[in-house]
Amino acid sequence: MRVRDENKEKAIREKAIAMIVREGLDGFGVNKLAKAAGVSPATIYIYYKDRDDLILQIGQEIATDLMAHSLANFDPDAHFAEGLKRQWINRAAYFMQHPVEVAFIEQIRYSHYNEKIHALMKERFSEIMGRFVNNAIERKELVQLPFEVFWSVAYAPLYQLIKFHTQGQSYVNKHFEISHEVMMQTLQLVLKALKP
């Protein structure tokens, strides 16, 4: 049995992410990956059972990292405005520091892999965020809404700002960079919309 090489494993992971972001899942294959990573296809099978295992493992690693960043310094017992602000700051930082990984997650989101990756993360994230939302509703800091409505109002504005930032422009401005001020202005409008 061949020994694992951390440098090769890292190269395989990085090239796989880049290829999936650039070419999508349909254009991704183990032989192409091996060539891009400068390893033999057999080397890839030291680290992953098959193509699906590779995609799932990388997706789980990135999703776990994203969740850890989202929950850093987050207190589910915090007041709603404070907690949502922390979530926005954490998510924006992760999205801007890891654009390739975020693009990878976007590719996975519209595939059959998403459900398996999501299932692994759901329990812990749902427990923490559920507690946060329920506390805010009980304290009358948040209007009770169906999950989809809450999520759309609470996070979609942030994600749209990040999208404009990533693209470097908005629909009307040829140049756009997200700033703390713009993010906080948007957050204040979101908080206003979610108050009972």
mmCIF file of C-alpha atoms in Angstrom:
data_model
loop_
_atom_site.group_PDB
_atom_site.id
_atom_site.type_symbol
_atom_site.label_atom_id
_atom_site.label_comp_id
_atom_site.label_asym_id
_atom_site.label_seq_id
_atom_site.Cartn_x
_atom_site.Cartn_y
_atom_site.Cartn_z
ATOM 1 C CA MET A 1 0.000 0.000 0.000
ATOM 2 C CA ARG A 2 1.290 3.445 -0.939
ATOM 3 C CA VAL A 3 1.928 6.083 1.694
ATOM 4 C CA ARG A 4 -0.183 9.233 1.825
ATOM 5 C CA ASP A 5 1.606 12.417 0.778
ATOM 6 C CA GLU A 6 0.067 15.592 2.235
ATOM 7 C CA ASN A 7 1.427 17.747 -0.592
ATOM 8 C CA LYS A 8 -0.129 15.507 -3.243
ATOM 9 C CA GLU A 9 -3.390 15.347 -1.330
ATOM 10 C CA LYS A 10 -3.458 19.153 -1.092
ATOM 11 C CA ALA A 11 -2.674 19.531 -4.808
ATOM 12 C CA ILE A 12 -5.449 17.087 -5.706
ATOM 13 C CA ARG A 13 -7.934 18.948 -3.498
ATOM 14 C CA GLU A 14 -6.999 22.404 -4.823
ATOM 15 C CA LYS A 15 -7.080 21.305 -8.467
ATOM 16 C CA ALA A 16 -10.399 19.505 -7.973
ATOM 17 C CA ILE A 17 -11.980 22.632 -6.488
ATOM 18 C CA ALA A 18 -10.602 24.845 -9.266
ATOM 19 C CA MET A 19 -11.715 22.438 -12.012
ATOM 20 C CA ILE A 20 -15.241 22.070 -10.642
ATOM 21 C CA VAL A 21 -15.575 25.839 -10.270
ATOM 22 C CA ARG A 22 -14.265 26.439 -13.792
ATOM 23 C CA GLU A 23 -15.826 23.527 -15.701
ATOM 24 C CA GLY A 24 -18.698 22.363 -13.519
ATOM 25 C CA LEU A 25 -19.379 18.852 -12.320
ATOM 26 C CA ASP A 26 -20.102 17.511 -15.800
ATOM 27 C CA GLY A 27 -16.626 18.482 -17.009
ATOM 28 C CA PHE A 28 -14.893 16.964 -14.010
ATOM 29 C CA GLY A 29 -13.185 13.583 -14.147
ATOM 30 C CA VAL A 30 -10.473 11.725 -12.249
ATOM 31 C CA ASN A 31 -8.168 11.416 -15.272
ATOM 32 C CA LYS A 32 -8.376 15.147 -16.015
ATOM 33 C CA LEU A 33 -7.792 15.891 -12.351
ATOM 34 C CA ALA A 34 -4.761 13.599 -12.188
ATOM 35 C CA LYS A 35 -3.203 15.348 -15.174
ATOM 36 C CA ALA A 36 -3.896 18.820 -13.734
ATOM 37 C CA ALA A 37 -2.520 17.840 -10.301
ATOM 38 C CA GLY A 38 0.554 16.158 -11.781
ATOM 39 C CA VAL A 39 -0.226 12.752 -10.285
ATOM 40 C CA SER A 40 -1.350 9.414 -11.641
ATOM 41 C CA PRO A 41 -5.045 8.482 -11.432
ATOM 42 C CA ALA A 42 -4.037 5.666 -9.052
ATOM 43 C CA THR A 43 -2.678 8.279 -6.634
ATOM 44 C CA ILE A 44 -6.109 9.885 -6.377
ATOM 45 C CA TYR A 45 -7.598 6.548 -5.339
ATOM 46 C CA ILE A 46 -5.244 6.449 -2.337
ATOM 47 C CA TYR A 47 -7.185 9.387 -0.903
ATOM 48 C CA TYR A 48 -10.675 8.886 -2.343
ATOM 49 C CA LYS A 49 -12.758 5.798 -3.200
ATOM 50 C CA ASP A 50 -14.070 7.317 -6.418
ATOM 51 C CA ARG A 51 -15.157 10.572 -8.061
ATOM 52 C CA ASP A 52 -18.262 10.842 -5.870
ATOM 53 C CA ASP A 53 -16.276 10.275 -2.677
ATOM 54 C CA LEU A 54 -13.806 12.979 -3.708
ATOM 55 C CA ILE A 55 -16.555 15.520 -4.400
ATOM 56 C CA LEU A 56 -18.410 14.656 -1.182
ATOM 57 C CA GLN A 57 -15.304 14.808 1.010
ATOM 58 C CA ILE A 58 -14.227 18.159 -0.408
ATOM 59 C CA GLY A 59 -17.782 19.488 -0.136
ATOM 60 C CA GLN A 60 -18.012 18.361 3.487
ATOM 61 C CA GLU A 61 -14.652 19.960 4.334
ATOM 62 C CA ILE A 62 -15.654 23.282 2.804
ATOM 63 C CA ALA A 63 -19.151 23.223 4.339
ATOM 64 C CA THR A 64 -17.670 22.422 7.766
ATOM 65 C CA ASP A 65 -15.192 25.286 7.405
ATOM 66 C CA LEU A 66 -17.944 27.674 6.301
ATOM 67 C CA MET A 67 -20.112 26.677 9.265
ATOM 68 C CA ALA A 68 -17.210 27.088 11.705
ATOM 69 C CA HIS A 69 -16.532 30.576 10.348
ATOM 70 C CA SER A 70 -20.237 31.476 10.424
ATOM 71 C CA LEU A 71 -20.515 30.476 14.067
ATOM 72 C CA ALA A 72 -17.216 31.981 15.272
ATOM 73 C CA ASN A 73 -17.867 34.240 18.286
ATOM 74 C CA PHE A 74 -21.592 33.726 17.739
ATOM 75 C CA ASP A 75 -23.796 33.378 20.811
ATOM 76 C CA PRO A 76 -27.225 31.854 20.119
ATOM 77 C CA ASP A 77 -28.451 33.572 23.287
ATOM 78 C CA ALA A 78 -27.418 37.022 22.042
ATOM 79 C CA HIS A 79 -29.986 39.671 21.201
ATOM 80 C CA PHE A 80 -31.209 39.326 17.637
ATOM 81 C CA ALA A 81 -29.552 42.462 16.215
ATOM 82 C CA GLU A 82 -26.211 41.568 17.779
ATOM 83 C CA GLY A 83 -26.364 37.932 16.651
ATOM 84 C CA LEU A 84 -27.416 38.717 13.096
ATOM 85 C CA LYS A 85 -24.666 41.328 12.842
ATOM 86 C CA ARG A 86 -22.109 38.709 13.938
ATOM 87 C CA GLN A 87 -23.496 36.285 11.357
ATOM 88 C CA TRP A 88 -23.238 38.887 8.596
ATOM 89 C CA ILE A 89 -19.678 39.844 9.523
ATOM 90 C CA ASN A 90 -18.586 36.200 9.736
ATOM 91 C CA ARG A 91 -20.252 35.173 6.489
ATOM 92 C CA ALA A 92 -19.009 38.203 4.557
ATOM 93 C CA ALA A 93 -15.451 37.599 5.777
ATOM 94 C CA TYR A 94 -15.561 33.931 4.772
ATOM 95 C CA PHE A 95 -17.100 34.612 1.366
ATOM 96 C CA MET A 96 -14.545 37.290 0.534
ATOM 97 C CA GLN A 97 -11.542 35.362 1.881
ATOM 98 C CA HIS A 98 -12.549 32.075 0.207
ATOM 99 C CA PRO A 99 -14.192 32.958 -3.135
ATOM 100 C CA VAL A 100 -13.121 29.740 -4.884
ATOM 101 C CA GLU A 101 -14.492 27.538 -2.106
ATOM 102 C CA VAL A 102 -17.755 29.497 -2.134
ATOM 103 C CA ALA A 103 -18.001 29.061 -5.915
ATOM 104 C CA PHE A 104 -17.423 25.318 -5.379
ATOM 105 C CA ILE A 105 -20.292 25.179 -2.871
ATOM 106 C CA GLU A 106 -22.499 27.003 -5.403
ATOM 107 C CA GLN A 107 -21.710 24.316 -8.004
ATOM 108 C CA ILE A 108 -22.559 21.577 -5.502
ATOM 109 C CA ARG A 109 -25.759 23.311 -4.376
ATOM 110 C CA TYR A 110 -27.490 22.438 -7.647
ATOM 111 C CA SER A 111 -26.434 18.790 -7.703
ATOM 112 C CA HIS A 112 -27.378 15.531 -6.015
ATOM 113 C CA TYR A 113 -24.338 15.940 -3.720
ATOM 114 C CA ASN A 114 -25.922 18.865 -1.909
ATOM 115 C CA GLU A 115 -28.429 16.784 0.041
ATOM 116 C CA LYS A 116 -25.730 14.495 1.475
ATOM 117 C CA ILE A 117 -23.472 17.387 2.433
ATOM 118 C CA HIS A 118 -26.380 19.377 3.856
ATOM 119 C CA ALA A 119 -27.570 16.407 5.938
ATOM 120 C CA LEU A 120 -24.223 16.234 7.743
ATOM 121 C CA MET A 121 -24.324 19.911 8.676
ATOM 122 C CA LYS A 122 -28.027 20.291 9.341
ATOM 123 C CA GLU A 123 -28.326 18.992 12.899
ATOM 124 C CA ARG A 124 -25.711 21.191 14.588
ATOM 125 C CA PHE A 125 -26.443 24.295 12.537
ATOM 126 C CA SER A 126 -30.211 23.891 12.965
ATOM 127 C CA GLU A 127 -29.831 23.463 16.722
ATOM 128 C CA ILE A 128 -27.761 26.634 17.140
ATOM 129 C CA MET A 129 -29.693 28.812 14.702
ATOM 130 C CA GLY A 130 -33.041 27.445 15.903
ATOM 131 C CA ARG A 131 -32.178 28.444 19.455
ATOM 132 C CA PHE A 132 -31.089 31.901 18.275
ATOM 133 C CA VAL A 133 -34.291 32.495 16.286
ATOM 134 C CA ASN A 134 -36.600 31.090 18.986
ATOM 135 C CA ASN A 135 -34.939 33.246 21.654
ATOM 136 C CA ALA A 136 -35.398 36.330 19.468
ATOM 137 C CA ILE A 137 -39.078 35.514 18.866
ATOM 138 C CA GLU A 138 -39.686 34.958 22.603
ATOM 139 C CA ARG A 139 -38.017 38.295 23.414
ATOM 140 C CA LYS A 140 -40.182 39.970 20.740
ATOM 141 C CA GLU A 141 -37.085 41.005 18.767
ATOM 142 C CA LEU A 142 -38.104 39.019 15.686
ATOM 143 C CA VAL A 143 -41.401 38.461 13.944
ATOM 144 C CA GLN A 144 -42.318 34.794 13.559
ATOM 145 C CA LEU A 145 -42.036 33.791 9.893
ATOM 146 C CA PRO A 146 -41.818 30.644 7.807
ATOM 147 C CA PHE A 147 -38.165 29.606 7.564
ATOM 148 C CA GLU A 148 -37.882 30.438 3.859
ATOM 149 C CA VAL A 149 -39.229 33.964 4.362
ATOM 150 C CA PHE A 150 -36.945 34.573 7.342
ATOM 151 C CA TRP A 151 -33.865 33.305 5.492
ATOM 152 C CA SER A 152 -34.661 35.335 2.371
ATOM 153 C CA VAL A 153 -35.048 38.568 4.319
ATOM 154 C CA ALA A 154 -32.222 37.936 6.817
ATOM 155 C CA TYR A 155 -29.473 36.743 4.463
ATOM 156 C CA ALA A 156 -30.308 37.328 0.780
ATOM 157 C CA PRO A 157 -29.434 41.055 0.954
ATOM 158 C CA LEU A 158 -25.979 40.190 2.315
ATOM 159 C CA TYR A 159 -25.419 37.559 -0.362
ATOM 160 C CA GLN A 160 -26.435 40.016 -3.079
ATOM 161 C CA LEU A 161 -23.943 42.597 -1.777
ATOM 162 C CA ILE A 162 -21.240 39.921 -1.776
ATOM 163 C CA LYS A 163 -22.203 38.945 -5.330
ATOM 164 C CA PHE A 164 -21.866 42.574 -6.472
ATOM 165 C CA HIS A 165 -18.508 42.755 -4.681
ATOM 166 C CA THR A 166 -17.271 39.540 -6.289
ATOM 167 C CA GLN A 167 -18.359 40.749 -9.730
ATOM 168 C CA GLY A 168 -16.786 44.147 -9.049
ATOM 169 C CA GLN A 169 -19.915 45.923 -10.204
ATOM 170 C CA SER A 170 -23.641 46.202 -9.665
ATOM 171 C CA TYR A 171 -26.458 46.610 -12.150
ATOM 172 C CA VAL A 172 -26.011 50.397 -12.245
ATOM 173 C CA ASN A 173 -22.431 50.999 -11.070
ATOM 174 C CA LYS A 174 -19.420 49.897 -13.088
ATOM 175 C CA HIS A 175 -17.399 49.604 -9.893
ATOM 176 C CA PHE A 176 -18.599 48.220 -6.564
ATOM 177 C CA GLU A 177 -16.736 47.120 -3.460
ATOM 178 C CA ILE A 178 -18.589 46.167 -0.334
ATOM 179 C CA SER A 179 -17.703 48.312 2.656
ATOM 180 C CA HIS A 180 -18.500 47.909 6.322
ATOM 181 C CA GLU A 181 -20.713 51.003 6.093
ATOM 182 C CA VAL A 182 -22.754 49.649 3.175
ATOM 183 C CA MET A 183 -23.088 46.279 4.884
ATOM 184 C CA MET A 184 -24.266 47.876 8.154
ATOM 185 C CA GLN A 185 -26.699 50.172 6.310
ATOM 186 C CA THR A 186 -28.205 47.115 4.620
ATOM 187 C CA LEU A 187 -28.278 45.181 7.895
ATOM 188 C CA GLN A 188 -30.209 47.999 9.596
ATOM 189 C CA LEU A 189 -32.893 47.781 6.896
ATOM 190 C CA VAL A 190 -33.059 44.005 7.322
ATOM 191 C CA LEU A 191 -33.403 44.334 11.100
ATOM 192 C CA LYS A 192 -36.158 46.903 10.633
ATOM 193 C CA ALA A 193 -38.016 44.532 8.294
ATOM 194 C CA LEU A 194 -37.772 41.636 10.755
ATOM 195 C CA LYS A 195 -38.972 43.499 13.857
ATOM 196 C CA PRO A 196 -42.451 42.595 15.134
#
